[in-house]
Coordinates of C-alpha atoms and ligand atoms in Angstrom, one line a residue:
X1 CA -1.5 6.2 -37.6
X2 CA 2.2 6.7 -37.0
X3 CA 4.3 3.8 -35.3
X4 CA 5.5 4.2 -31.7
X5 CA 8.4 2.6 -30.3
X6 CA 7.6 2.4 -26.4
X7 CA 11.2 2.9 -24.8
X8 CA 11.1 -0.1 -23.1
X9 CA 11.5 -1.8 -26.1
X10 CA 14.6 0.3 -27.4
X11 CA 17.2 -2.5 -27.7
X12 CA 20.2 -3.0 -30.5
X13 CA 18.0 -5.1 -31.9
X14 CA 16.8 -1.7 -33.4
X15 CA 20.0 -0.4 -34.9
X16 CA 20.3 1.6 -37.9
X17 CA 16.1 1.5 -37.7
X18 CA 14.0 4.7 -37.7
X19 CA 11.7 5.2 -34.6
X20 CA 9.0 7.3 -33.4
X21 CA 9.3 7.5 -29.4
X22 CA 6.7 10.2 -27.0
X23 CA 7.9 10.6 -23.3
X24 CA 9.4 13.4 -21.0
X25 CA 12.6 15.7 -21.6
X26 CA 14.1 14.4 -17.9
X27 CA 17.2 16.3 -19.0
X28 CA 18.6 18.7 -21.9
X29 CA 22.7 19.3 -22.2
X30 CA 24.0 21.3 -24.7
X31 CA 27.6 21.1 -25.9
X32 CA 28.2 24.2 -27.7
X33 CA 26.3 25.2 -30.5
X34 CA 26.2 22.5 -32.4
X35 CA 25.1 19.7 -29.7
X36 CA 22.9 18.9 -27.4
X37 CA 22.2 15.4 -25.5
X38 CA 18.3 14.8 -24.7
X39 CA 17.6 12.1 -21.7
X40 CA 13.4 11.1 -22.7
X41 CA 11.8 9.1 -20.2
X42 CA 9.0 6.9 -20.4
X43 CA 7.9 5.1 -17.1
X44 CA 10.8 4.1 -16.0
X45 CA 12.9 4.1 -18.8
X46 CA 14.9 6.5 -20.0
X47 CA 17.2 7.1 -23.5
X48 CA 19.7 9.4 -24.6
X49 CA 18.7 11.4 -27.5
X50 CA 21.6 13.2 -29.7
X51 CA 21.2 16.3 -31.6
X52 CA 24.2 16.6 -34.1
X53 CA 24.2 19.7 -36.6
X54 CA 24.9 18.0 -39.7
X55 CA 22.6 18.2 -43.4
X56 CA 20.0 15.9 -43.4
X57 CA 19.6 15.5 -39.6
X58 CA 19.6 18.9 -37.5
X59 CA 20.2 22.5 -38.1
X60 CA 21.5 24.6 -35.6
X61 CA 18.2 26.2 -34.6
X62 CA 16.8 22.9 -33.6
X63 CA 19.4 22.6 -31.0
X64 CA 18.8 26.0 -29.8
X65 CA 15.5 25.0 -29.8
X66 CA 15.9 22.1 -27.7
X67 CA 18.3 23.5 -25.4
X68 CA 15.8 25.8 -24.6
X69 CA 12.6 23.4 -23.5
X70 CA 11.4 22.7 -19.9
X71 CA 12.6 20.2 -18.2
X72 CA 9.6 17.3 -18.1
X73 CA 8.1 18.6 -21.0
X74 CA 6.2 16.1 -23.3
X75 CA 8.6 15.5 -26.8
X76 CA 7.9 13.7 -29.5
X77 CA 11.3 12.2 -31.0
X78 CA 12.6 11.0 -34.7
X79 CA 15.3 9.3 -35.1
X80 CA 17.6 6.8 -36.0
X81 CA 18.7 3.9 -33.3
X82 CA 22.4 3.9 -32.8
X83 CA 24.6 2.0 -30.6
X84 CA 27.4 3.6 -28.8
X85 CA 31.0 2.5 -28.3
X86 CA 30.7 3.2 -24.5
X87 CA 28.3 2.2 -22.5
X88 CA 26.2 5.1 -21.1
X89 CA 25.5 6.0 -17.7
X90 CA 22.4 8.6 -17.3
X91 CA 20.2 6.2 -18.9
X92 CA 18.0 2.6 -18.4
X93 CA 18.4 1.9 -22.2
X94 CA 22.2 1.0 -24.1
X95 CA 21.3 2.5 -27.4
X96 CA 20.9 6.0 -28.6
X97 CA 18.3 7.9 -30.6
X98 CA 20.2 10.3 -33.3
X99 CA 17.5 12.6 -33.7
X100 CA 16.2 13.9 -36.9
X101 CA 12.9 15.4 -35.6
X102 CA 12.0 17.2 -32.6
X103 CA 7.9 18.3 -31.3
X104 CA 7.7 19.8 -27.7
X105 CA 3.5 18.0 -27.1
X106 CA 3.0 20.2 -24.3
X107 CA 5.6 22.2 -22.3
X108 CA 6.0 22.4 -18.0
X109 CA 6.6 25.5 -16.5
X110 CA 10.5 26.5 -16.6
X111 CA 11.0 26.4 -12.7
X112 CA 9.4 23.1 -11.5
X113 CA 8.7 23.2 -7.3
X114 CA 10.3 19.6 -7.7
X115 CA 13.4 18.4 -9.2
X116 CA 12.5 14.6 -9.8
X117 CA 16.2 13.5 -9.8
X118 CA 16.6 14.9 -6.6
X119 CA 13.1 13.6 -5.5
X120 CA 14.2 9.9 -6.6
X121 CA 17.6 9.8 -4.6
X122 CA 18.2 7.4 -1.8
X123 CA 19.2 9.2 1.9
X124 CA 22.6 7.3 1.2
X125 CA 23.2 9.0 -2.0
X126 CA 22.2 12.6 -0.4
X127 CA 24.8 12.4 2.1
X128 CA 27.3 10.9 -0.1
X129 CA 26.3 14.0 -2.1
X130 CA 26.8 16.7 0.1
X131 CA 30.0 15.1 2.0
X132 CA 31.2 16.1 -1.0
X133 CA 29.8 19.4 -1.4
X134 CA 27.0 19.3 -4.1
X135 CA 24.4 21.4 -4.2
X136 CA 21.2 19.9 -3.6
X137 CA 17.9 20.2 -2.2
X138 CA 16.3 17.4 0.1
X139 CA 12.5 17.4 -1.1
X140 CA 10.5 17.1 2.3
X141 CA 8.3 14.7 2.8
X142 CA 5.2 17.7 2.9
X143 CA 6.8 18.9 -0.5
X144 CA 6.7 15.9 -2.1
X145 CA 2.7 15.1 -1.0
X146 CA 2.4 19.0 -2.0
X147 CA 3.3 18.3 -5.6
X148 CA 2.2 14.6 -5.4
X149 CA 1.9 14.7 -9.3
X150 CA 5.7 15.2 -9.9
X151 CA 6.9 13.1 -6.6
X152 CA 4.7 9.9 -8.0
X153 CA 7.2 10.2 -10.9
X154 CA 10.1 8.9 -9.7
X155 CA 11.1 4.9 -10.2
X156 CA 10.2 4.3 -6.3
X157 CA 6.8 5.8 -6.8
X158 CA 6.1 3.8 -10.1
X159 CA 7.5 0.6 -8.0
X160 CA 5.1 1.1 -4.9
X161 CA 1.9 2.0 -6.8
X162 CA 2.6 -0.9 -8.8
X163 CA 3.2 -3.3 -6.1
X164 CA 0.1 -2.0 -4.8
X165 CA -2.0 -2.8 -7.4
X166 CA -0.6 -6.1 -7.2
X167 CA -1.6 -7.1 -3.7
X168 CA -4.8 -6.1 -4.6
X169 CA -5.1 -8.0 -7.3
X170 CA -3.5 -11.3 -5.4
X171 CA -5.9 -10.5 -3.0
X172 CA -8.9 -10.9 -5.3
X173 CA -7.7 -13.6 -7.4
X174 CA -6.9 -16.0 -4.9
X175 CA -10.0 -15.5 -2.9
X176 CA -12.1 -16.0 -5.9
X177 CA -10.6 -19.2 -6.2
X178 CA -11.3 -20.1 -3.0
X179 CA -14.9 -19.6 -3.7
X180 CA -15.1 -15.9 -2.3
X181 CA -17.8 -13.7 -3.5
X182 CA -16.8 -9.9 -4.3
X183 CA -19.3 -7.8 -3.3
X184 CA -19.7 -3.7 -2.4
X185 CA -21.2 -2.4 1.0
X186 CA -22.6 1.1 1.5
X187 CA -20.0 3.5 2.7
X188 CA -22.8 6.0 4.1
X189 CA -24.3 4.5 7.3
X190 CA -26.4 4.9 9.9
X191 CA -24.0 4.5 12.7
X192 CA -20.5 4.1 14.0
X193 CA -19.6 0.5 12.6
X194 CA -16.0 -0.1 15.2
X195 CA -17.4 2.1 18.0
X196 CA -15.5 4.6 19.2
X197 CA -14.8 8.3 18.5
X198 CA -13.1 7.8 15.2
X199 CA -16.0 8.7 12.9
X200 CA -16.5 11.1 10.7
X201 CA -20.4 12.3 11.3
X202 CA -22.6 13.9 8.4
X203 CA -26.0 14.7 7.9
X204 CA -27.7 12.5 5.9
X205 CA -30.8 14.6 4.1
X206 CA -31.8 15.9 7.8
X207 CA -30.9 12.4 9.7
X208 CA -27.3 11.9 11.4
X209 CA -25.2 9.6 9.3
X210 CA -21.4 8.8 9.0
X211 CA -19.2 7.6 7.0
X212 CA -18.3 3.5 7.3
X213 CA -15.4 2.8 9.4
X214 CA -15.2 -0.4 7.8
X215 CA -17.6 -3.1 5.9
X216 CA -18.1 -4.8 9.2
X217 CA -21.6 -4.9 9.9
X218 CA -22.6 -5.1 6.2
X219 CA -20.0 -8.1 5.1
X220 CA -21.6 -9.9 7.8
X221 CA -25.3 -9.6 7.1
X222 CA -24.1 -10.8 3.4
X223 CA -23.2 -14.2 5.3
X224 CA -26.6 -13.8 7.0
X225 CA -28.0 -13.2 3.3
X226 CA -26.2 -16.4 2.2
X227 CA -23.6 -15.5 0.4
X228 CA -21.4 -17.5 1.9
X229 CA -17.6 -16.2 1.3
X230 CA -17.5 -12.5 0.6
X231 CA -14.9 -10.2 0.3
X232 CA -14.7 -6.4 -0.3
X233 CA -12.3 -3.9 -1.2
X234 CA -13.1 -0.4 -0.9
X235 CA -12.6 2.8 0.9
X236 CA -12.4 3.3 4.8
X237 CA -12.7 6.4 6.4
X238 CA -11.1 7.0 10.2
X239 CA -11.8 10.3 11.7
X240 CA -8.4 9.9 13.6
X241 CA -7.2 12.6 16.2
X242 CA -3.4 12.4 16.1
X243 CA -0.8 12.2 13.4
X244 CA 1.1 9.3 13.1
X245 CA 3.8 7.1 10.7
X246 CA 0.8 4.3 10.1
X247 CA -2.5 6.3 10.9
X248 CA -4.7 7.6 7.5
X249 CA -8.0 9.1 7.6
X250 CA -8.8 7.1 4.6
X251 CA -7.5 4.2 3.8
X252 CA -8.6 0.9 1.4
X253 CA -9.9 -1.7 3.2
X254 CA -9.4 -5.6 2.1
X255 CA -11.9 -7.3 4.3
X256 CA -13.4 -10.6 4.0
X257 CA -15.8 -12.5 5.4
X258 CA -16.6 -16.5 5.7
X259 CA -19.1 -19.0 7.6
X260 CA -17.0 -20.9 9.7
X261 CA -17.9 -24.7 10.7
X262 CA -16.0 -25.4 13.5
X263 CA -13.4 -23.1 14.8
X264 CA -11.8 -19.4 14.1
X265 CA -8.9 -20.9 12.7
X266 CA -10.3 -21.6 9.6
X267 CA -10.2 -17.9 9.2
X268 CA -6.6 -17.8 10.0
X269 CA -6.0 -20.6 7.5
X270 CA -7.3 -18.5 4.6
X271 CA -4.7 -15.7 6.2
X272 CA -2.5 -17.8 6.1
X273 CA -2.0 -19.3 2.8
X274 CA -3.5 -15.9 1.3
X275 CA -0.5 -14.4 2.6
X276 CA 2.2 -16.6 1.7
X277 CA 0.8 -17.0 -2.0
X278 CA 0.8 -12.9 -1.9
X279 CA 4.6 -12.6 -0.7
X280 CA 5.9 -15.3 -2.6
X281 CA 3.9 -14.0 -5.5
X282 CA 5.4 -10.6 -5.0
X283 CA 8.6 -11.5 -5.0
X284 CA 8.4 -13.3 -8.3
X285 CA 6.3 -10.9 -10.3
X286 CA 7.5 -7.4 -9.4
X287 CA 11.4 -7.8 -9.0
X288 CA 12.1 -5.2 -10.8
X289 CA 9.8 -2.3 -8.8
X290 CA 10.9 -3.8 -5.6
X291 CA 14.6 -3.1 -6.8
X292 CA 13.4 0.4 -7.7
X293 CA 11.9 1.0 -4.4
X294 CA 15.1 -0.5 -2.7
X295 CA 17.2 1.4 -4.8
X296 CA 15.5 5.0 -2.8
X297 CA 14.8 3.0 0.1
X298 CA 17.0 0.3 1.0
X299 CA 15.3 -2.8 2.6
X300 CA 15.4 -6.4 3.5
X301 CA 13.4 -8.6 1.8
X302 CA 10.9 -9.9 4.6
X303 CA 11.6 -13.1 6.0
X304 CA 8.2 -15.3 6.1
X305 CA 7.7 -19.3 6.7
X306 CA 5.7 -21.6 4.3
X307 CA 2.8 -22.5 7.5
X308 CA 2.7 -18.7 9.2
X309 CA 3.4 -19.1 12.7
X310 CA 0.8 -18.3 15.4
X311 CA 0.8 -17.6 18.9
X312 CA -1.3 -16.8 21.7
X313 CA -1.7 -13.7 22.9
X314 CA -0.8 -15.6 26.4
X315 CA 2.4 -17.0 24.4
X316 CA 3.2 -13.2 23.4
X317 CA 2.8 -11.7 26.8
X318 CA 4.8 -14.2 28.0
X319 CA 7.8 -13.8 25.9
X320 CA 7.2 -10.4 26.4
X321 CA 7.4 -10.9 30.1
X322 CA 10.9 -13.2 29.9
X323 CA 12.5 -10.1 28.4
X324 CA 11.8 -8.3 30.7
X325 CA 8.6 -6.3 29.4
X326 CA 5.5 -6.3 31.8
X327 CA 2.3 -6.4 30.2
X328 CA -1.4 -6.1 31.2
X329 CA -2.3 -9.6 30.6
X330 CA -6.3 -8.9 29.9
X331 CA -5.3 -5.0 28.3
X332 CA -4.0 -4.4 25.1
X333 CA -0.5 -4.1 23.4
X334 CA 0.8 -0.4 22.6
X335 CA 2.8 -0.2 19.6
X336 CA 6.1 -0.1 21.7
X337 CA 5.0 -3.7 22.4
X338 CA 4.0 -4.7 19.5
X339 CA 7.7 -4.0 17.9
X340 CA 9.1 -5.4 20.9
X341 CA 7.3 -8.7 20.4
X342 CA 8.0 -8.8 16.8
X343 CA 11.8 -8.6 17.3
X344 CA 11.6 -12.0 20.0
X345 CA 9.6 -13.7 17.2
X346 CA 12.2 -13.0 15.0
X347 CA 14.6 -13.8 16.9
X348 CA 13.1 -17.1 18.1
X349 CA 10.9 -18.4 15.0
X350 CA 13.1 -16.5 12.0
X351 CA 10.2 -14.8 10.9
X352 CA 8.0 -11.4 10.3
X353 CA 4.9 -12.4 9.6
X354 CA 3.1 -13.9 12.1
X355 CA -0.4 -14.3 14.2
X356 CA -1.2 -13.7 17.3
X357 CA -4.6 -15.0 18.5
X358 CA -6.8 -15.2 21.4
X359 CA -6.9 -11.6 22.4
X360 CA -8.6 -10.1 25.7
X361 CA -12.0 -9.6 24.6
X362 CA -12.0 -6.2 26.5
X363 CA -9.9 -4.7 24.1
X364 CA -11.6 -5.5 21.1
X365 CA -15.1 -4.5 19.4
X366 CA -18.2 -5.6 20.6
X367 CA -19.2 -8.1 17.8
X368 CA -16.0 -10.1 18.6
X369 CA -17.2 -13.8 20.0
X370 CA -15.6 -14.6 23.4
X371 CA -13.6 -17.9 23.7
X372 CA -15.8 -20.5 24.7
X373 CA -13.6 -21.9 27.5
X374 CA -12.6 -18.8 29.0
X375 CA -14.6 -15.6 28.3
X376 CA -12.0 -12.9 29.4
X377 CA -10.5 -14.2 25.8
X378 CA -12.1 -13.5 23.0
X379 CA -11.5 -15.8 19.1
X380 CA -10.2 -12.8 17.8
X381 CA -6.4 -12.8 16.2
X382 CA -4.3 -9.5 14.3
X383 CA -1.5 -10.0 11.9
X384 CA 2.2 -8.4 11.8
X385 CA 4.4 -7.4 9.6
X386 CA 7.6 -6.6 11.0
X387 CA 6.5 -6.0 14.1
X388 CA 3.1 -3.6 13.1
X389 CA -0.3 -4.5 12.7
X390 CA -1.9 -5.2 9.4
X391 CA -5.1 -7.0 9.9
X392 CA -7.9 -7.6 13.0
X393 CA -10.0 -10.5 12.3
X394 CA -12.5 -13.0 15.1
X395 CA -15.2 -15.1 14.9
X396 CA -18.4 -13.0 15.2
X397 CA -21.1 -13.0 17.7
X398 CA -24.5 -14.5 15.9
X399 CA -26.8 -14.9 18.4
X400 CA -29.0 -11.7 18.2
X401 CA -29.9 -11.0 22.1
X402 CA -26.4 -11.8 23.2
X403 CA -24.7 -9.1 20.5
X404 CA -27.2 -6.7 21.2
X405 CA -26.0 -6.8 24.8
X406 CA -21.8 -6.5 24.2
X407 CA -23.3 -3.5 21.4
X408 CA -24.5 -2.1 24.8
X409 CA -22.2 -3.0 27.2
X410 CA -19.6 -1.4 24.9
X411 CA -21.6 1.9 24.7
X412 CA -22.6 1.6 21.1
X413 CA -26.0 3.1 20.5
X414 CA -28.0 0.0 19.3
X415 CA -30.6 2.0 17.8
X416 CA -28.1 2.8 14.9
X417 CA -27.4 -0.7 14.3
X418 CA -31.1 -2.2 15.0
X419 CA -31.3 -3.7 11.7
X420 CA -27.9 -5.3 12.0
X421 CA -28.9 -6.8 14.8
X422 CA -32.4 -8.1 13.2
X423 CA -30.4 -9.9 10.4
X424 CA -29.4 -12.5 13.1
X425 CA -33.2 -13.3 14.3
X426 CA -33.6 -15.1 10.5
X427 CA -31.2 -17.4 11.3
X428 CA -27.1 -17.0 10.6
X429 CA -24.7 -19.2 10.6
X430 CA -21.3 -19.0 12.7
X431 CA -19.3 -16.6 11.0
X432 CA -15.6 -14.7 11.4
X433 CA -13.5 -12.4 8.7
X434 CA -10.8 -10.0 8.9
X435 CA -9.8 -6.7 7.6
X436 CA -6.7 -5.7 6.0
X437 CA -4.7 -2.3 5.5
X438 CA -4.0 -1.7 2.0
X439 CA -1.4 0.6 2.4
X440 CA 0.0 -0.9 5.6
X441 CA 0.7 -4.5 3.6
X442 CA 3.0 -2.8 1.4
X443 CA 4.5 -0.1 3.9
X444 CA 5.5 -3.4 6.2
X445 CA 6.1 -5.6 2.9
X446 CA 8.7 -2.8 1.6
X447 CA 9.7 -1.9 5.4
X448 CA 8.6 1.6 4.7
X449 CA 8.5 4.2 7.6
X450 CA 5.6 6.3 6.5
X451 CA 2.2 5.2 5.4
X452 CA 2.2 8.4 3.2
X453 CA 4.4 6.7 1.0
X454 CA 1.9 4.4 -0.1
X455 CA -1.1 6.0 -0.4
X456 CA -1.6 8.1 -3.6
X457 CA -2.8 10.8 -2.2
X458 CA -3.3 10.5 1.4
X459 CA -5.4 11.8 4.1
X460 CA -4.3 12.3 7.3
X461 CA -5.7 14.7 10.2
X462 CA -3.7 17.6 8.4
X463 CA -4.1 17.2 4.7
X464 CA -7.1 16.6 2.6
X465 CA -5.3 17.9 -0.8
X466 CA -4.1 17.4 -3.1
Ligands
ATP501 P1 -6.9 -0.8 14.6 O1 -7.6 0.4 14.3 O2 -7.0 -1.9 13.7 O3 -7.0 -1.4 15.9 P2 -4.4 0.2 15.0 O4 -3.1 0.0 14.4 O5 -4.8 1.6 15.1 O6 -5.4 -0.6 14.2 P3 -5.1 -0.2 17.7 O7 -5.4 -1.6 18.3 O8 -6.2 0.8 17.6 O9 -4.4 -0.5 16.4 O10 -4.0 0.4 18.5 C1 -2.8 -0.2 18.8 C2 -1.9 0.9 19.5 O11 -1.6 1.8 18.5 C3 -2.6 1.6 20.6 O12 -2.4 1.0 21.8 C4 -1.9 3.0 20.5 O13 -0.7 2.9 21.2 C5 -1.6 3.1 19.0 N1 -2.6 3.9 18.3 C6 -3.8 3.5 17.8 N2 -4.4 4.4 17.2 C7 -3.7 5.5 17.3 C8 -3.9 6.8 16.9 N3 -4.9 7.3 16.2 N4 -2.9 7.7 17.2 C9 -1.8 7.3 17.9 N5 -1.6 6.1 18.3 C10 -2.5 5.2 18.1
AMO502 P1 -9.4 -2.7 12.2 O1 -10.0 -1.5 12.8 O2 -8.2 -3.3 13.0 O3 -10.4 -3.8 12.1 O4 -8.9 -2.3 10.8 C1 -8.4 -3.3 9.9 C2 -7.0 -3.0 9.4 O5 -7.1 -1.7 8.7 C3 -5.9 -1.0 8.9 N1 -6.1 0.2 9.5 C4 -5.6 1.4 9.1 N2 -4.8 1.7 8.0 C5 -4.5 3.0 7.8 N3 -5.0 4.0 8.6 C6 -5.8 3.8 9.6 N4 -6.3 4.8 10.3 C7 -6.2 2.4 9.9 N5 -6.9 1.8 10.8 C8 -6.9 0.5 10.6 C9 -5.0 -1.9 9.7 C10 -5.9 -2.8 10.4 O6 -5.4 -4.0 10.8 N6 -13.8 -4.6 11.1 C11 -12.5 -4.9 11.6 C12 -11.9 -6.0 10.8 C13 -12.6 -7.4 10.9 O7 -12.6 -7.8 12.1 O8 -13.0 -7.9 10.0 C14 -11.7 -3.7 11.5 O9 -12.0 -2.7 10.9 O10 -4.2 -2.6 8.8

């Protein structure tokens, strides 16, 4: 086979060297008849190729030729590394290609529904821009999920999908050093798994089924089946009603699940230092997509302390309360609230990552265990990120007749979840967990306004293509 030069390697250290490179045309310039200038990208990288009609390079019908290709075509390029005088602006690498052959792969259509420079250019820039009085288009946020394939090319995309992958992959590395077991639960079900309305109902070969709202009840009868640790990453799907900056239909789902000896905050110790070893992991490993995502969306870089700081949700309401914000003490916190809060912890403990614990046990689901010295609390805790939630964890009910009864209490048909309920007559151990937004980590992580933005191809109550 031939030899490829990937641009990211494109250096001087090249010069005067013959190379073979494959990516897209992200631009084509012709100067007269007799030159044109050829910016090839490659994920992320981009070079300036140089047709120049001279004998033994390029005849004049190349360039024509090239001049007249598509925009984000597929090229295949010849040519001999050169170094310019100047440095050159339009392009990630400093050296030049002066091309000797030319292959159009595969060809896009001439008019493309997105420009991808347009598509990669910050708010600042666009304003900047038509202040003074360029012509350009802002690509919509429903355009750019619309063509989702040409949007996921720009640097910001490439950064956030990467970053992505990343968190996953913290996420399962450190738990498996910690022992964690990774394990897959069904995502057809008999039941609703959260309660509530937000389930997506099917019909299962004749019998009512739905699609799991989460792991829950099949993480924890794999403690009650002795596993331990476990920990899942998968697919979630929320039937939600209303459209909103944070809300999917499907999402992915990091849950976990742990026996607990003595107390729910050996949950929220695993949180803690997964978290920390995540962010500080992030920073260090994928500098260079979080400067392309900042580049198109400026952002701070999230302040977080080495031992993650956790409150009450007494201590919260409280603080809430001295700034002059009345809250339900046993009722839940709307989002308003929850920003609200996040701003006085800031303010007051430098940071935006934090955990807030004992909740009111009438706000959360029915297999949450109720604190043991006061039962209107429950030894449940979520987790912010700048002020929005990213996980919901608790110590779990285990005694069979008592979580058959909060199933009821909380209207959950317990015929659906019988044989969860059985797996705690054969003895389980005291248990807790939490589950984790995928998409929501790095939205919060990269202060991102739209969950949109980091799912590949979302699902919301108004889209289910592309
Ligand atoms: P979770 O489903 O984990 O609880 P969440 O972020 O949806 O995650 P909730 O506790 O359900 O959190 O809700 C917190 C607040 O968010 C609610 O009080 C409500 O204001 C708002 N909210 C939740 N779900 C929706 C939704 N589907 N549409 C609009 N607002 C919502
Ligand atoms: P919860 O319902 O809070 O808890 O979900 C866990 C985490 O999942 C994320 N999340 C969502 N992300 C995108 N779109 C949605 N519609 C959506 N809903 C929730 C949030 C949330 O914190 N079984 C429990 C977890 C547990 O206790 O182990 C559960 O599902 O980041």
């Amino acid at each position: 086979g031939k030899k490829w030069t990937e641009l990211k390697n494109l250096t001087d250290l090249l010069k005067d060297q013959v190379v073979l490179i494959r990516g897209r045309a992200q631009t084509i310039r012709a100067v007269g008849k007799k030159m044109a200038f050829i910016v090839v990208r490659e994920r992320g990288f981009t070079v300036q190729c140089v047709l120049n009609v001279s004998p033994g390079a390029v005849s004049p019908q190349m360039v024509k030729y090239a001049t007249g290709l598509s925009r984000e075509s597929i090229v295949d390029v010849e040519g001999v590394v050169s170094v310019p005088a100047q440095s050159i602006t339009g392009a990630t690498q400093q050296v030049e290609i002066q091309v000797k052959k030319l292959y159009c792969v595969n060809k896009a259509v001439p008019t493309l529904p997105v420009n991808i420079e347009d598509a990669a250019r910050s708010e600042v820039d666009i304003e900047k821009a038509l202040q003074a009085g360029e012509q350009l288009v802002r690509v919509n946020q429903d355009t750019r999920l619309n063509f989702r394939v040409l949007d996921m090319r720009t640097p910001a995309n490439q950064g956030i999908f990467r970053v992505q992958c990343q968190v996953e992959n913290i996420f399962r590395q450190f738990l498996l050093s910690e022992g964690f077991v990774g394990i897959h639960t069904p995502k057809l079900i008999a039941g609703s798994s959260e309660g509530g309305s937000a389930v997506f109902r099917l019909d299962y070969k004749g019998t009512p089924a739905c699609l799991a709202q989460s792991p829950q009840l099949h993480k924890q009868m794999s403690i009650c089946g002795d596993f331990g640790r476990v920990f899942e990453i998968g697919p979630v799907f929320r039937a939600e009603d209303s459209f909103t900056h944070r809300h999917l239909c499907e999402f992915t789902g990091l849950d976990v699940e742990m026996e607990i000896k003595e107390h729910y905050s050996e949950v929220m110790d695993i949180v803690d230092r997964l978290f920390v070893a995540m962010f500080d992991c992030l920073n260090e490993n994928c500098s260079k997509e979080l400067e392309a995502i900042n580049r198109q969306y400026p952002f701070e870089k999230l302040k977080y302390l080495r031992n993650t700081l956790r409150l009450t949700f007494e201590e919260g309401v409280q603080m809430l309360k001295e700034a002059g914000v009345e809250i339900d003490p046993l009722g839940d916190l709307n989002t308003e609230s929850e920003r609200k809060l996040g701003q006085l912890v800031l303010e007051k403990y430098g940071t935006e990552f934090y955990i807030l614990h004992r909740y009111p046990l009438a706000v959360r689901p029915f297999y949450t265990m109720p604190c043991y010295d006061n039962p209107s609390y429950s030894n449940s805790f979520d987790v912010f990120i700048r002020g929005e939630e990213i996980i919901s964890g608790a110590q779990r009910v285990h005694v069979p007749e008592y979580l058959s009864e909060r199933a009821q209490a909380c209207g959950i048909d317990v015929k659906t979840i019988s044989t969860y309920i059985d797996s705690f007559r054969y003895g389980a151990p005291p248990h807790g967990g939490f589950g984790v937004g995928l998409e929501r980590v790095v939205m919060l992580f990269c202060a991102l306004n739209n969950i949109r933005k980091t799912s590949l191809f979302p699902r919301d109550p108004q889209r289910i293509t592309p």
